[in-house]
Amino acid sequence: MSLIVRQNFKKNARLFKSVQQELRRVLGDDIFIEHIGSTAVKRMWGKNIIDIVIGVSDEREVEKTAQKLERHKFFRGRNHASGPYIFMASRQSETKSGDVHLHVVVRQSEAFNDFLSLKAYLCANGRAVSDYVAHKRFAVRQAQNDRERYKALKSLFMAKIIEDARKFNRVQNKIFKK
């Protein structure tokens, strides 16, 4: 498992724009494509992997979109092979800096709102970014190169921060219905 590093926000934003244009050529202009994850947030640390949420109209479109992406050399994650949410990556093996992760999900679903709520919350809350970075560093140290342990340690914190993001966005009246 690679260590987390300070993200190059501007470089990652340019990389996202390039990938977004490529995805638009594959999926069309009507699809919702948004940069999410740590590379989409200033002052965040992470593994420099570009996370992108792709919002589609219904569960059938999730599968159709995933099939188009597979033909375009993306790979399905083991835990999200089908259903209302499909995780895909630019590599089949362990990912590294510069890779792309796609989260294909139904727009207006809880997962879709959580992806966008978390980004909005972190972009507006420097303290939450600091807490998140501190927790990531702690999880990396504790996991000692065990990726599954790292994910388990991080998931405990993620449940709390996502709930905080939901509360923040309810107060801000930001329910994402794009």
Coordinates of C-alpha atoms in Angstrom, one line a residue:
M1 CA 0.0 0.0 0.0
S2 CA 1.4 3.4 -1.0
L3 CA 1.8 6.1 1.6
I4 CA -0.4 9.1 1.5
V5 CA 1.1 12.3 0.2
R6 CA 0.2 16.0 -0.1
Q7 CA -2.0 16.2 -3.2
N8 CA -1.1 18.4 -6.1
F9 CA -4.6 20.0 -6.4
K10 CA -3.9 21.9 -9.7
K11 CA -2.3 19.0 -11.4
N12 CA -5.1 16.6 -10.3
A13 CA -7.8 19.1 -11.5
R14 CA -6.1 19.2 -14.9
L15 CA -6.0 15.4 -15.0
F16 CA -9.7 15.2 -14.0
K17 CA -10.6 17.6 -16.9
S18 CA -8.7 15.4 -19.3
V19 CA -10.4 12.2 -18.0
Q20 CA -13.8 13.9 -18.0
Q21 CA -13.4 14.8 -21.7
E22 CA -12.5 11.2 -22.5
L23 CA -15.5 9.9 -20.5
R24 CA -17.8 12.4 -22.3
R25 CA -16.6 10.9 -25.6
V26 CA -17.4 7.4 -24.4
L27 CA -20.6 8.1 -22.4
G28 CA -22.1 11.2 -24.1
D29 CA -22.7 14.8 -22.9
D30 CA -25.8 14.1 -20.9
I31 CA -24.1 12.1 -18.2
F32 CA -23.2 13.6 -14.8
I33 CA -19.4 13.5 -14.2
E34 CA -17.9 15.0 -11.1
H35 CA -14.4 15.0 -9.5
I36 CA -14.7 13.7 -5.9
G37 CA -12.4 12.2 -3.3
S38 CA -9.2 13.6 -1.8
T39 CA -7.8 14.9 -5.1
A40 CA -10.8 17.2 -5.5
V41 CA -10.1 19.0 -2.2
K42 CA -7.4 21.6 -1.5
R43 CA -5.0 20.8 1.3
M44 CA -6.0 17.1 1.3
W45 CA -3.5 14.2 1.5
G46 CA -4.0 10.9 -0.2
K47 CA -2.7 8.5 -2.8
N48 CA -3.2 10.9 -5.9
I49 CA -5.8 8.6 -7.3
I50 CA -8.5 10.6 -9.2
D51 CA -12.0 9.6 -8.0
I52 CA -14.9 10.4 -10.2
V53 CA -18.6 9.9 -9.6
I54 CA -20.7 9.2 -12.7
G55 CA -24.4 9.8 -12.0
V56 CA -27.0 8.0 -14.2
S57 CA -30.8 8.0 -14.3
D58 CA -31.6 4.5 -13.0
E59 CA -30.2 1.1 -12.1
R60 CA -30.3 -0.2 -15.6
E61 CA -28.2 2.7 -16.7
V62 CA -25.6 1.8 -14.1
E63 CA -25.0 -1.5 -15.8
K64 CA -25.1 -0.1 -19.3
T65 CA -22.6 2.6 -18.3
A66 CA -20.3 0.0 -16.7
Q67 CA -20.4 -2.1 -19.8
K68 CA -19.4 0.9 -22.0
L69 CA -16.5 1.7 -19.5
E70 CA -15.3 -1.9 -19.6
R71 CA -15.0 -1.7 -23.4
H72 CA -13.0 1.5 -22.8
K73 CA -10.5 -0.5 -20.6
F74 CA -11.9 0.1 -17.1
F75 CA -12.2 -2.8 -14.7
R76 CA -15.0 -3.6 -12.2
G77 CA -14.1 -3.9 -8.6
R78 CA -14.6 -7.2 -6.9
N79 CA -17.0 -5.8 -4.3
H80 CA -19.1 -3.8 -6.7
A81 CA -19.4 -6.0 -9.7
S82 CA -23.1 -5.1 -10.4
G83 CA -26.1 -3.4 -8.8
P84 CA -27.1 0.2 -8.1
Y85 CA -23.4 1.1 -7.5
I86 CA -20.5 -0.2 -9.5
F87 CA -16.9 0.7 -8.7
M88 CA -14.4 0.6 -11.5
A89 CA -10.7 1.3 -11.8
S90 CA -8.2 2.1 -14.5
R91 CA -6.1 -0.9 -13.5
Q92 CA -7.1 -4.4 -12.5
S93 CA -4.3 -4.8 -10.0
E94 CA -3.4 -2.6 -7.0
T95 CA -3.8 1.0 -7.9
K96 CA -1.2 3.7 -7.6
S97 CA -0.7 7.4 -8.1
G98 CA -2.2 8.8 -11.3
D99 CA -4.8 6.0 -11.6
V100 CA -8.6 6.7 -12.0
H101 CA -11.4 5.3 -9.9
L102 CA -15.0 5.5 -11.2
H103 CA -18.1 5.3 -9.0
V104 CA -21.1 4.6 -11.2
V105 CA -24.3 5.3 -9.3
V106 CA -27.9 6.3 -9.7
R107 CA -28.4 10.1 -9.4
Q108 CA -30.4 11.2 -6.4
S109 CA -29.5 8.0 -4.5
E110 CA -28.1 8.1 -1.0
A111 CA -24.7 7.1 -2.3
F112 CA -24.7 9.8 -5.0
N113 CA -25.7 12.5 -2.4
D114 CA -23.0 11.2 0.0
F115 CA -20.2 11.5 -2.6
L116 CA -21.2 15.1 -3.3
S117 CA -22.0 16.0 0.3
L118 CA -18.6 14.9 1.5
K119 CA -16.8 16.9 -1.2
A120 CA -18.9 20.0 -0.4
Y121 CA -18.3 19.5 3.3
L122 CA -14.5 19.1 3.0
C123 CA -14.2 22.0 0.6
A124 CA -16.0 24.3 3.1
N125 CA -14.4 23.0 6.3
G126 CA -10.7 23.2 6.8
R127 CA -11.0 21.6 10.3
A128 CA -12.7 18.5 8.7
V129 CA -9.8 18.3 6.2
S130 CA -7.2 18.4 9.0
D131 CA -9.1 15.7 10.9
Y132 CA -9.4 13.5 7.8
V133 CA -5.7 13.8 7.0
A134 CA -4.8 13.0 10.6
H135 CA -7.0 9.9 10.5
K136 CA -5.5 8.8 7.1
R137 CA -2.0 9.1 8.5
F138 CA -3.0 7.1 11.6
A139 CA -4.6 4.4 9.5
V140 CA -1.5 4.1 7.3
R141 CA 0.7 3.7 10.4
Q142 CA -1.6 1.2 12.0
A143 CA -2.2 -0.9 8.9
Q144 CA 1.5 -1.5 8.3
N145 CA 1.1 -2.0 4.5
D146 CA -2.0 -4.2 4.9
R147 CA -4.5 -2.5 2.5
E148 CA -7.5 -4.4 3.9
R149 CA -6.7 -3.2 7.4
Y150 CA -6.2 0.3 6.1
K151 CA -9.6 0.3 4.5
A152 CA -11.2 -1.1 7.7
L153 CA -9.6 1.6 9.9
K154 CA -10.5 4.3 7.4
S155 CA -14.1 3.1 7.1
L156 CA -14.8 3.7 10.8
F157 CA -13.8 7.3 10.4
M158 CA -15.7 7.6 7.0
A159 CA -19.0 6.7 8.6
K160 CA -18.7 9.6 11.0
I161 CA -17.5 12.2 8.5
I162 CA -20.2 11.2 6.0
E163 CA -22.8 11.8 8.8
D164 CA -21.2 15.2 9.5
A165 CA -21.3 16.0 5.8
R166 CA -25.0 15.0 5.6
K167 CA -25.8 17.3 8.5
F168 CA -23.7 20.2 7.1
N169 CA -25.5 19.9 3.7
R170 CA -28.9 19.7 5.3
V171 CA -28.2 23.0 7.1
Q172 CA -26.8 24.4 3.9
N173 CA -29.8 23.1 2.1
K174 CA -27.6 21.3 -0.5
I175 CA -29.4 18.2 -1.6
F176 CA -27.9 17.1 -4.8
K177 CA -30.5 16.4 -7.4
K178 CA -28.4 16.8 -10.5

